[in-house]
XYZ file of C-alpha atoms in Angstrom:
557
model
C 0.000 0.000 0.000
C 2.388 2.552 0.728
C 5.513 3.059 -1.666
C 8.685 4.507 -1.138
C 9.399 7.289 -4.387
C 12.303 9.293 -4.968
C 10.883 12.117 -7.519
C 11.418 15.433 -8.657
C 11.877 17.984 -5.710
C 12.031 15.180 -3.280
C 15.295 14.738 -0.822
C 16.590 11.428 -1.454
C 15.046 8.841 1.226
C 12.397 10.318 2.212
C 9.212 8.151 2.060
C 5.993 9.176 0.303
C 3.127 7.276 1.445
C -0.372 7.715 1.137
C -2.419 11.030 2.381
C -4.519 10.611 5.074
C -7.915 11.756 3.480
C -9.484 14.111 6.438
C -12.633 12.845 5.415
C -11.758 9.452 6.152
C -10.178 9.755 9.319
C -13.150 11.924 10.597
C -15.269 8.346 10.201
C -12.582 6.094 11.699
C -12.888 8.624 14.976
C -16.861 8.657 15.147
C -16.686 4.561 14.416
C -13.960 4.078 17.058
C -15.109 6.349 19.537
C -13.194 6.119 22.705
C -12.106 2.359 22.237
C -8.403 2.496 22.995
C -6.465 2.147 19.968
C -5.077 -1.088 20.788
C -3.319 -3.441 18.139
C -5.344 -6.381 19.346
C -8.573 -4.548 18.385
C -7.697 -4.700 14.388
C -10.436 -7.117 13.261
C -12.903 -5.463 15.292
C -12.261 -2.217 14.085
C -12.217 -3.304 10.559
C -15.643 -5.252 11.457
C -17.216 -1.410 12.726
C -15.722 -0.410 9.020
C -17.424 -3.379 6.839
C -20.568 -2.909 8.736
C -21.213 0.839 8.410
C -19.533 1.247 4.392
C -20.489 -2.469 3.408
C -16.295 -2.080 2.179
C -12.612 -1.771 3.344
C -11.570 1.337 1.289
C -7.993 2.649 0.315
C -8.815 5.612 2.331
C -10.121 3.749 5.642
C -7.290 1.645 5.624
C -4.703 4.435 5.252
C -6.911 6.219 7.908
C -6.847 3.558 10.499
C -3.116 2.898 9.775
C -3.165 6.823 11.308
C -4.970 6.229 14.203
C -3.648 3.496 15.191
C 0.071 4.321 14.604
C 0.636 0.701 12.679
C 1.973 0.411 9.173
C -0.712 0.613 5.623
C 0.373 -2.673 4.629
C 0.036 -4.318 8.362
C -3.618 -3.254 8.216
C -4.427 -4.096 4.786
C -2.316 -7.875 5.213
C -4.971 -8.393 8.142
C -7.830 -6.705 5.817
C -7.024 -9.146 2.896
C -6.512 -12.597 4.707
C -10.465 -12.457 6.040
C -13.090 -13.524 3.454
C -15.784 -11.343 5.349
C -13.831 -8.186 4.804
C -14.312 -6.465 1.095
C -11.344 -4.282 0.247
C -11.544 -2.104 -2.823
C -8.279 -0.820 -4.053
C -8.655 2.850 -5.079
C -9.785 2.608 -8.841
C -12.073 0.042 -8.207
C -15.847 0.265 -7.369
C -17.466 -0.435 -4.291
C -19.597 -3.252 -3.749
C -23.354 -3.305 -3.929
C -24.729 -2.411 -0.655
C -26.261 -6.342 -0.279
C -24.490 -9.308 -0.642
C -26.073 -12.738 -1.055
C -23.704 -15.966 -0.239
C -24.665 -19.272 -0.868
C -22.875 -22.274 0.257
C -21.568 -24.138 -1.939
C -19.793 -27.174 0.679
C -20.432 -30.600 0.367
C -23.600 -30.888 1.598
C -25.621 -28.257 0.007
C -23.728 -28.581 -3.384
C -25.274 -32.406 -2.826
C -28.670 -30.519 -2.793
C -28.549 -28.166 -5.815
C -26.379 -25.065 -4.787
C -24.816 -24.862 -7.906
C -28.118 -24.834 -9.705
C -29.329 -22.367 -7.191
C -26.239 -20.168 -7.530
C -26.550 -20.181 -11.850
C -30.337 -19.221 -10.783
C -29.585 -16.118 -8.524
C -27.066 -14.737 -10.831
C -29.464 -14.457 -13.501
C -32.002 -12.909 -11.691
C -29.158 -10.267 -9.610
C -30.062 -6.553 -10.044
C -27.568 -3.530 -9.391
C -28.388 -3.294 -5.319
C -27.345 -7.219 -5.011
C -24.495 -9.040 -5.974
C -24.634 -13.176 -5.543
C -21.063 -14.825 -4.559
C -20.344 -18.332 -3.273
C -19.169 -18.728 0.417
C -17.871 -21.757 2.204
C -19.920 -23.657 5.021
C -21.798 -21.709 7.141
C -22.559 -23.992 9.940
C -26.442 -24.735 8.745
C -25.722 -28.138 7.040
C -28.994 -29.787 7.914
C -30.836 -26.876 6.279
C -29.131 -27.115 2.495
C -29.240 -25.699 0.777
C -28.109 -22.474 2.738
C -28.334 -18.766 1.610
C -27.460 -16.254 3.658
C -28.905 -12.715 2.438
C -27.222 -10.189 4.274
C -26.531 -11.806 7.703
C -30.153 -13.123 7.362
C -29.146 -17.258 7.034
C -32.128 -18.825 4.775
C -31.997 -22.485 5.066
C -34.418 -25.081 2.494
C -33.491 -21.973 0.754
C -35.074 -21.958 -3.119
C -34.935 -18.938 -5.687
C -38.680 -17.679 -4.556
C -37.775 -17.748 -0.783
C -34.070 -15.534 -2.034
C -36.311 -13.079 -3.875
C -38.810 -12.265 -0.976
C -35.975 -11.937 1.535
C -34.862 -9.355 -0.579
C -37.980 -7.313 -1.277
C -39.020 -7.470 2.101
C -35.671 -6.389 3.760
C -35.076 -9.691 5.554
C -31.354 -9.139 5.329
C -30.588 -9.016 9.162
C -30.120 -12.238 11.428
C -32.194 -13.326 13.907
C -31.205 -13.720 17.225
C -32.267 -17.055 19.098
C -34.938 -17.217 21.419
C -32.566 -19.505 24.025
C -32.355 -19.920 27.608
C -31.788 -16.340 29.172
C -29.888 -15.675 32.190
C -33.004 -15.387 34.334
C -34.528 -18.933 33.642
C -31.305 -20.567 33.472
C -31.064 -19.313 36.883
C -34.529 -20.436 37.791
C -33.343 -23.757 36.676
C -30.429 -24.169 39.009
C -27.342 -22.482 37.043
C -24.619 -20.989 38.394
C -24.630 -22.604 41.547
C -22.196 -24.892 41.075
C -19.907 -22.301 39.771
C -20.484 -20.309 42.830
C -19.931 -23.225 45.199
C -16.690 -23.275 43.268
C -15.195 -19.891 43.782
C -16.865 -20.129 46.998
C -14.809 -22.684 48.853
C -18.051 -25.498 48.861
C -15.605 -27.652 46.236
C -11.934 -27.838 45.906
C -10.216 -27.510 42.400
C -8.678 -31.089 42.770
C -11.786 -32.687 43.190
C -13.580 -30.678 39.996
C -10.212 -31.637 38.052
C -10.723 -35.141 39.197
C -14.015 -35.733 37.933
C -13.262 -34.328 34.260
C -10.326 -36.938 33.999
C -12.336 -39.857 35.481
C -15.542 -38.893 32.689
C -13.115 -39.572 30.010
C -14.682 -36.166 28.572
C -12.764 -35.440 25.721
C -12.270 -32.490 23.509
C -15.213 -32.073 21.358
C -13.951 -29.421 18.588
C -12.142 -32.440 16.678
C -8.670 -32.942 18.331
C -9.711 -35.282 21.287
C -7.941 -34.248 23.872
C -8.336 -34.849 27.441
C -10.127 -32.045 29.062
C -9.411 -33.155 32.742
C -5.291 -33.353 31.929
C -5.490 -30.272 29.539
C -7.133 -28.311 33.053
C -4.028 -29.970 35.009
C -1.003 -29.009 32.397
C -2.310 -25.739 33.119
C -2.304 -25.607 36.619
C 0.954 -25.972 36.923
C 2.193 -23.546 34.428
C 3.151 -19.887 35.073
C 0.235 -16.999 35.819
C -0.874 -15.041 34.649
C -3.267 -17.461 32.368
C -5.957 -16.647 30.409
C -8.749 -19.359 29.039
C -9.785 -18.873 24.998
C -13.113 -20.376 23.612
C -13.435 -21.644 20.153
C -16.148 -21.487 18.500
C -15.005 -21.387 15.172
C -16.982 -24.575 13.950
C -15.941 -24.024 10.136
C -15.915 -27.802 9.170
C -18.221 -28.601 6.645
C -20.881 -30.455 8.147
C -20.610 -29.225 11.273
C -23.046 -27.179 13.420
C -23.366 -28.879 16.721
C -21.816 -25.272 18.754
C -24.035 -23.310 17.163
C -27.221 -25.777 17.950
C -25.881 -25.804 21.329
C -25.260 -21.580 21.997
C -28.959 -20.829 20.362
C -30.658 -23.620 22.955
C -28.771 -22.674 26.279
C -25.711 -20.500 25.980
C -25.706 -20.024 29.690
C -24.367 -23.808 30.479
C -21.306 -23.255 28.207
C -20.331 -20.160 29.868
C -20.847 -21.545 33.671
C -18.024 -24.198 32.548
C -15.985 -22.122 30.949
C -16.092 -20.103 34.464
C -15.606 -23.371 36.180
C -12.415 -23.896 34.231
C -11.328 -20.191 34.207
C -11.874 -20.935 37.947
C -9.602 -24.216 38.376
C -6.797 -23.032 36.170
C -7.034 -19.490 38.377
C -7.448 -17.324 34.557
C -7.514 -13.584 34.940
C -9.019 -13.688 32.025
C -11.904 -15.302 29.322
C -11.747 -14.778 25.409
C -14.766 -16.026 23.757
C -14.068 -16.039 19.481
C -17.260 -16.584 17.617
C -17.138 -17.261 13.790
C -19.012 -14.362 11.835
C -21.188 -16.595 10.219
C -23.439 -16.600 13.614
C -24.413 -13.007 13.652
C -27.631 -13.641 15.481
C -25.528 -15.606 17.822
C -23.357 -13.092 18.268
C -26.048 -10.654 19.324
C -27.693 -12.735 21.535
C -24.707 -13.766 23.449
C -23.361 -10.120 23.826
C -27.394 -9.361 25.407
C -26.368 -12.702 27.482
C -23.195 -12.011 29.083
C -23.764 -8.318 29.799
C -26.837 -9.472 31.777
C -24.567 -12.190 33.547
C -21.863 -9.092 34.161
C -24.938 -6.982 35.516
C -25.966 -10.330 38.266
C -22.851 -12.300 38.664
C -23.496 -14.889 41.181
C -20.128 -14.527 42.502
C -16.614 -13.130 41.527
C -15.997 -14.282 37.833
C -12.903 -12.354 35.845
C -13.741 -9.945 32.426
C -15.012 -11.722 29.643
C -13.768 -10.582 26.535
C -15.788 -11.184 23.260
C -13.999 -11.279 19.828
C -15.517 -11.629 16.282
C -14.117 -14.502 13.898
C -14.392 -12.936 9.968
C -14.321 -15.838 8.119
C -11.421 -18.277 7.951
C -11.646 -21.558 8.096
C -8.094 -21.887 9.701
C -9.115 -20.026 12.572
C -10.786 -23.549 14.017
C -6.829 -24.292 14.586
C -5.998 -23.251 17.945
C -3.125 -21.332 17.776
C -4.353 -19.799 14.452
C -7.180 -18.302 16.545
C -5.056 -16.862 19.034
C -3.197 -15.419 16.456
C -6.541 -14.015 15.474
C -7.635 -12.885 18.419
C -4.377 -10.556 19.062
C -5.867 -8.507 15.635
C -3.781 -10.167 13.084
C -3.975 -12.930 10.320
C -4.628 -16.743 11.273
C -1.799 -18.004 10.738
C -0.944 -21.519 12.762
C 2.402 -21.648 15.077
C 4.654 -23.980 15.032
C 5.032 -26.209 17.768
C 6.038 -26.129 20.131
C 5.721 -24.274 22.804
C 1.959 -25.384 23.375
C -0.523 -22.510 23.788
C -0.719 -24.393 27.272
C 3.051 -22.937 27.645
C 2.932 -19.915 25.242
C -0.267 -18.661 24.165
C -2.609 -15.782 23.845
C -0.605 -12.756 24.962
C 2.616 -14.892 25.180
C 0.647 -16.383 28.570
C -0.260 -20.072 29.120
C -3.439 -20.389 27.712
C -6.275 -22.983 28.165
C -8.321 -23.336 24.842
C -11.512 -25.574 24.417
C -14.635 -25.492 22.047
C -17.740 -25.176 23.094
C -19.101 -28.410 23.360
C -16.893 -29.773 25.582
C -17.784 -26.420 28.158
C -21.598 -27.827 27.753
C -20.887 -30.784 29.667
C -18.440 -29.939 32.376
C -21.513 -28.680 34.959
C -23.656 -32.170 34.394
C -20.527 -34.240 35.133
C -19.817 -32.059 38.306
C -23.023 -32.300 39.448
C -24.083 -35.689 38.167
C -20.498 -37.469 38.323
C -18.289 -38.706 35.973
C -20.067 -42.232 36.305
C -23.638 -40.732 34.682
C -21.376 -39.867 31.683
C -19.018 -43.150 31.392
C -22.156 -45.110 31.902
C -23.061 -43.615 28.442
C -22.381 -45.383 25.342
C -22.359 -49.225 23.144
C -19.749 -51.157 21.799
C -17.172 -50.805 23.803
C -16.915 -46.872 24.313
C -18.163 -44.561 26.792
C -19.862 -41.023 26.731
C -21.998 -38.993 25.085
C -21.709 -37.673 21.433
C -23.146 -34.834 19.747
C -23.843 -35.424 15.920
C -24.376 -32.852 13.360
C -26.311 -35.290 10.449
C -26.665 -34.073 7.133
C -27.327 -35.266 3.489
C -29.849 -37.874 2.521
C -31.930 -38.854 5.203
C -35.257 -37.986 6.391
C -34.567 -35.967 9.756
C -31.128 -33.840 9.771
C -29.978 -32.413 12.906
C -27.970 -32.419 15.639
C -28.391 -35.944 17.682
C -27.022 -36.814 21.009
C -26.244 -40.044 21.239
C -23.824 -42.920 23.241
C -20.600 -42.971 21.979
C -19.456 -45.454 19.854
C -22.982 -45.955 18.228
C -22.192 -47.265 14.226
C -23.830 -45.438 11.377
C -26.346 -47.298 10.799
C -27.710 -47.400 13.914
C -27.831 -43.198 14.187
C -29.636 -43.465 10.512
C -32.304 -45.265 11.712
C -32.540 -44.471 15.196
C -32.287 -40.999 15.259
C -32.462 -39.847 11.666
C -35.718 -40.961 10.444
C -34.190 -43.223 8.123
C -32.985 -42.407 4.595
C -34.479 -40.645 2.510
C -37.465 -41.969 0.120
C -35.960 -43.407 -2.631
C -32.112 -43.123 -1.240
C -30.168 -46.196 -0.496
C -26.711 -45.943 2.033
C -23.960 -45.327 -0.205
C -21.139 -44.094 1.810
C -20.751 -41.110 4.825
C -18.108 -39.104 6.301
C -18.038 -39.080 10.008
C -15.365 -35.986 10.823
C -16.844 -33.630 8.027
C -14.575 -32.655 4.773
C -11.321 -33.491 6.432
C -12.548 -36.952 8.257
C -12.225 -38.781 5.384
C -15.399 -40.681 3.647
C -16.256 -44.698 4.431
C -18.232 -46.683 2.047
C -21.569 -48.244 3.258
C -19.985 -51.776 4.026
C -18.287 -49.817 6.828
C -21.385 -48.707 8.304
C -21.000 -50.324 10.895
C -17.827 -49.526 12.725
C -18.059 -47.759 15.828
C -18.217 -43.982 15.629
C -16.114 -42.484 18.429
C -12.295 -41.400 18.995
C -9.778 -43.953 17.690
C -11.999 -46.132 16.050
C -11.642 -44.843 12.501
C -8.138 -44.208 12.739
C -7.581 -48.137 11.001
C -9.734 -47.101 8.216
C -7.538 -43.531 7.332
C -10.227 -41.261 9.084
C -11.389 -40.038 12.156
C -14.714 -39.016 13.663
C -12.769 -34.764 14.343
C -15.982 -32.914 15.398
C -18.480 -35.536 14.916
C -19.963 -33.726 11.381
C -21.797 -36.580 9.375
C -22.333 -36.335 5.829
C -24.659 -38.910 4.504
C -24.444 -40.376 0.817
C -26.823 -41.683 -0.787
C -26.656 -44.075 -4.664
C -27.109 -40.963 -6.496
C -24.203 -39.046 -5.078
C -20.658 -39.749 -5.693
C -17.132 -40.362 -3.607
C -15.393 -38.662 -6.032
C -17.045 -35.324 -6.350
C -17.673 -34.825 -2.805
C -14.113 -35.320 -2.403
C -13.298 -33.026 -4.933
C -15.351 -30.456 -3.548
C -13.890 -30.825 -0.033
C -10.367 -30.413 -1.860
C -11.453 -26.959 -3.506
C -12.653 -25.953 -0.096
C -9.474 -26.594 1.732
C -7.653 -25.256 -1.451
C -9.005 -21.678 -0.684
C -9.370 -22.010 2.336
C -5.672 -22.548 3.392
C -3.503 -19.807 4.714
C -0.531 -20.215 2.421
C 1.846 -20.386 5.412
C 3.070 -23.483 4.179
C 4.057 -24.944 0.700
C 2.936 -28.533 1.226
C -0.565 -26.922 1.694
C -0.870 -24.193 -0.097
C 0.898 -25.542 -3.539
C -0.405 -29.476 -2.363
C -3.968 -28.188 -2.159
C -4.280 -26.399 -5.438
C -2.424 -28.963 -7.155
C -4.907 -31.685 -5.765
C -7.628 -29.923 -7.081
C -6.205 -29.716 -11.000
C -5.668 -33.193 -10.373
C -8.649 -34.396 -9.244
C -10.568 -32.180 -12.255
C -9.354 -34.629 -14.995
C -11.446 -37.565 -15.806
C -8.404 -39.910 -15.116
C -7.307 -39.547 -11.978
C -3.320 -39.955 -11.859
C -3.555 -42.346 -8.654
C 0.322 -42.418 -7.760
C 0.909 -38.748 -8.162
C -2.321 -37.996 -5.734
C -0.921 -40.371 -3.292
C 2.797 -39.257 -3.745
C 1.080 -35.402 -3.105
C -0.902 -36.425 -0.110
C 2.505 -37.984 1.559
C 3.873 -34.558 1.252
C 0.876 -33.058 2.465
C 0.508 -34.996 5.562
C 4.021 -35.045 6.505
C 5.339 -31.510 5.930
C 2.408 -29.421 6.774
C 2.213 -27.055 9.619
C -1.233 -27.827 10.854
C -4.090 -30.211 10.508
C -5.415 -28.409 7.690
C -2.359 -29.344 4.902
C -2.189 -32.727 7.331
C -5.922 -33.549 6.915
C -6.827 -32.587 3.554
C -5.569 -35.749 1.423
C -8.144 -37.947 3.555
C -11.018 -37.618 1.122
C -9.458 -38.181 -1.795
C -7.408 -41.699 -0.676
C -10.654 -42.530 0.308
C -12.553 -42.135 -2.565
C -9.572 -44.120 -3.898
C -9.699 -46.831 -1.875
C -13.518 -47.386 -1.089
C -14.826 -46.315 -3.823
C -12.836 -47.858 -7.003
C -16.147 -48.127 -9.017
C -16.427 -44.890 -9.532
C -13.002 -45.498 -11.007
C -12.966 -47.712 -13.777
């Protein structure tokens, strides 16, 4: 952005950047206000921008760059790297005030969003503009528009069009649990018996490790050992919540924070609590922007009646990256800059947000840490079939009759959560094949339908269950374009840190485009991937496509 010219009249080395339009810095004050000018605030402050001007222009950035006392190109790096931010250079034209994204992931490209997006283009007038966005988080709904911030799911051409004429183009916030009834209902008091002295740390700590709860956002961890590492690591620590669900196929968080955001935030107290955090982050992807408003209502009012000491809560705005599920990428978000993953180690548990020890968890595994205080980690081992214990929470999508988010015992096969929680297939659809950890789990034929579905148990069969996202297919879909289309998706969606990823990603794609597949270069490209990328996105991505390999050779021949 800014360029360093030795011209006519100029001394030699001085630098000649961009002017600082007056205009534009008067409307980076009023949006700003009296938030300190802190370089951790970035993405919010270029969230106030998008939101008011619908754009990121030349003249904001150079503006901000001002008041904040950070370089042009810092700002407009962090600008570019976000798909939710639109930057228009200086000669270019702004956007149309209303954009319209449909998702075009595996699941609702399965049910026509291609069709639907040729269909919205041709109807677009000069207030609208239609673009393609990755997974939104409303899987069992596809296919998924989302006018505005206004998320249509079922959506069709007809229910597009009246959106727009009618306005419809803000979310909605949930109609959850509040803070009052959640109250009424018995929450918080465990967290105040807590920080009141009625239960010791080691006991709480104890429980989570004998409950076998592990982390829920894909990686598996042991929450009870995770809280322990921490304990005895340096203060000050801070605790970070992701809830960044950007697999495809997954929406289990957000089905979770509409229903009863309250019981997520009591454990995430709990733990704040037991690891002795000065400190909560909560980062919530942009896609949820009626979650986001409800939740900011919710906490306030929990601010306004705490039920005992709990330390600042700090709320932070994801703006659409995919990478930002990875832990260390969100961190990395959350201080205002691009997600890009560290390397590791140090662990955020040693070195993380801030440079302090940091305890991250989704959101799902918060849920459950106040039933398995109060209940005991027996009522959640007792859970389960097969051989494995606990609970699992199942966003199902694809072809069968009732999509949604199931819980169910661990270790339950897919067959089983078809027809005992799903409804079934759908009329007419036979059990082809499924992925049980979204785009990057990898994709099982039906013959493997019934293998247990939990931690560890896939790992034989090159996949894993991640976040629990299922992805049903049905006779009339096919391995090898669903894998394709999870390969495009981690193809742009990949930070470019890394070349394995970045040039292993695109390349798989151009590959997997031809009619012959070239097997042995794929699986010579997928080594590469898997062994020399930074983070589980380069690591993960190569899973559909030697499955659809493997399992799926008919579609081969």
């Amino acid at each position: 952005m800014a360029l360093l010219i030795k011209g006519k009249g100029e001394k030699e080395g001085r630098r000649r950047g961009r002017k600082v339009e007056p205009k534009a810095l008067a409307e980076i004050r009023e949006l700003l206000g009296d938030t300190p000018r802190r370089r951790d605030l970035l993405i919010e402050f270029l969230h106030k921008i998008q939101d008011r001007h619908h754009c990121i222009s030349a003249a904001h950035i150079v503006a901000l760059a001002k008041e904040m006392n950070l370089p042009t190109t810092e700002i407009y790096e962090v600008a570019t790297f976000y798909h939710h931010f639109d930057v228009v250079k200086e000669d270019d034209m702004p956007p149309p005030p209303l954009t319209v994204r449909v998702c075009d992931s595996v699941t609702c490209e399965m049910f026509g969003a291609k069709e639907l997006i040729m269909d919205l283009q041709r109807r677009v007038g000069p207030q609208l503009r239609v673009k393609t966005a990755p997974c939104v988080g409303r899987c069992g709904g596809a296919p998924v528009v989302v006018v505005g911030t206004h998320a249509l799911e079922w959506a069709t051409p007809y229910s597009v069009e009246k959106a727009v004429s009618e306005k419809q183009t803000e979310a909605i916030p949930p109609a959850g649990i509040d803070y009052h009834d959640y109250v009424v209902r018995g929450g918080y008091k465990t967290l105040a018996a807590c920080v009141n002295g009625e239960r010791d740390v080691e006991s709480v700590i104890k429980a989570l490790e004998d409950s076998n709860l592990r982390g829920l956002g894909g990686a598996g961890f042991p929450a009870g050992r995770k809280w322990r590492i921490l304990r005895g690591q340096a203060k000050p620590r801070l605790v970070a919540i992701n809830i960044d669900e950007g697999e495809p196929g997954t929406f289990k968080d957000r089905y979770y924070l509409e229903r009863d955001p309250h019981r997520f935030l009591e454990g995430t107290l709990i733990a704040a609590w037991a690891i002795e955090a000065e400190e909560v982050y909560i980062y919530l992807r942009d896609e949820y922007a009626g979650c986001r408003t409800m939740l900011t209502a919710e906490i306030e009012k929990l601010r306004r009646n705490t039920p005992c000491i709990i330390p600042p809560i700090h709320f932070r705005r994801g703006a659409g990256a995919y990478i930002c599920g990875e832990e260390s990428a969100m961190i990395e978000s959350i201080e205002g800059k691009r997600g890009m993953p560290r390397l590791r180690p140090p662990y955020l548990a040693q070195v993380g947000l801030f440079g302090r020890p940091t305890l991250e968890h989704n959101l799902e595994t918060l849920h459950w840490v106040r039933d398995i205080i109060e209940q005991g980690p027996e009522w959640f081992t007792s859970q389960g079939r097969h051989g494995r214990q606990g609970l699992r929470s199942f966003s199902v999508s694809g072809r069968v009759r009732t999509p949604g988010v199931y819980l169910a015992p661990a270790g339950i096969t897919m067959r089983e959560l078809i027809e005992e929680y799903c409804g079934g297939m759908l009329p007419g659809h036979e059990f082809y094949g499924y992925f049980p950890g979204g785009a990057s789990g990898g994709i099982l034929p039906a013959s493997l339908g019934d293998v247990p579905l939990d931690f560890d148990t896939l790992t034989p069969y090159g996949c894993f269950i991640g976040s629990a996202a299922i992805i049903v297919l049905s006779q009339y879909d096919s391995a090898r374009k669903t894998a394709l289309n999870a390969m495009r998706f981690f193809a742009d969606e990949s930070c470019g840190q890394c070349t394995p990823c970045r040039v292993g990603t695109a390349k798989a794609v151009a590959l997997m485009q031809k009619h012959q597949w070239d097997r042995a270069l794929l699986e010579e490209l997928a080594r590469a991937m898997e062994d020399a990328s930074i983070c589980g996105l380069g690591q993960a991505a190569p899973n559909p496509l030697r499955c659809a390999m493997k399992y799926f050779p008919e579609e081969f021949n």
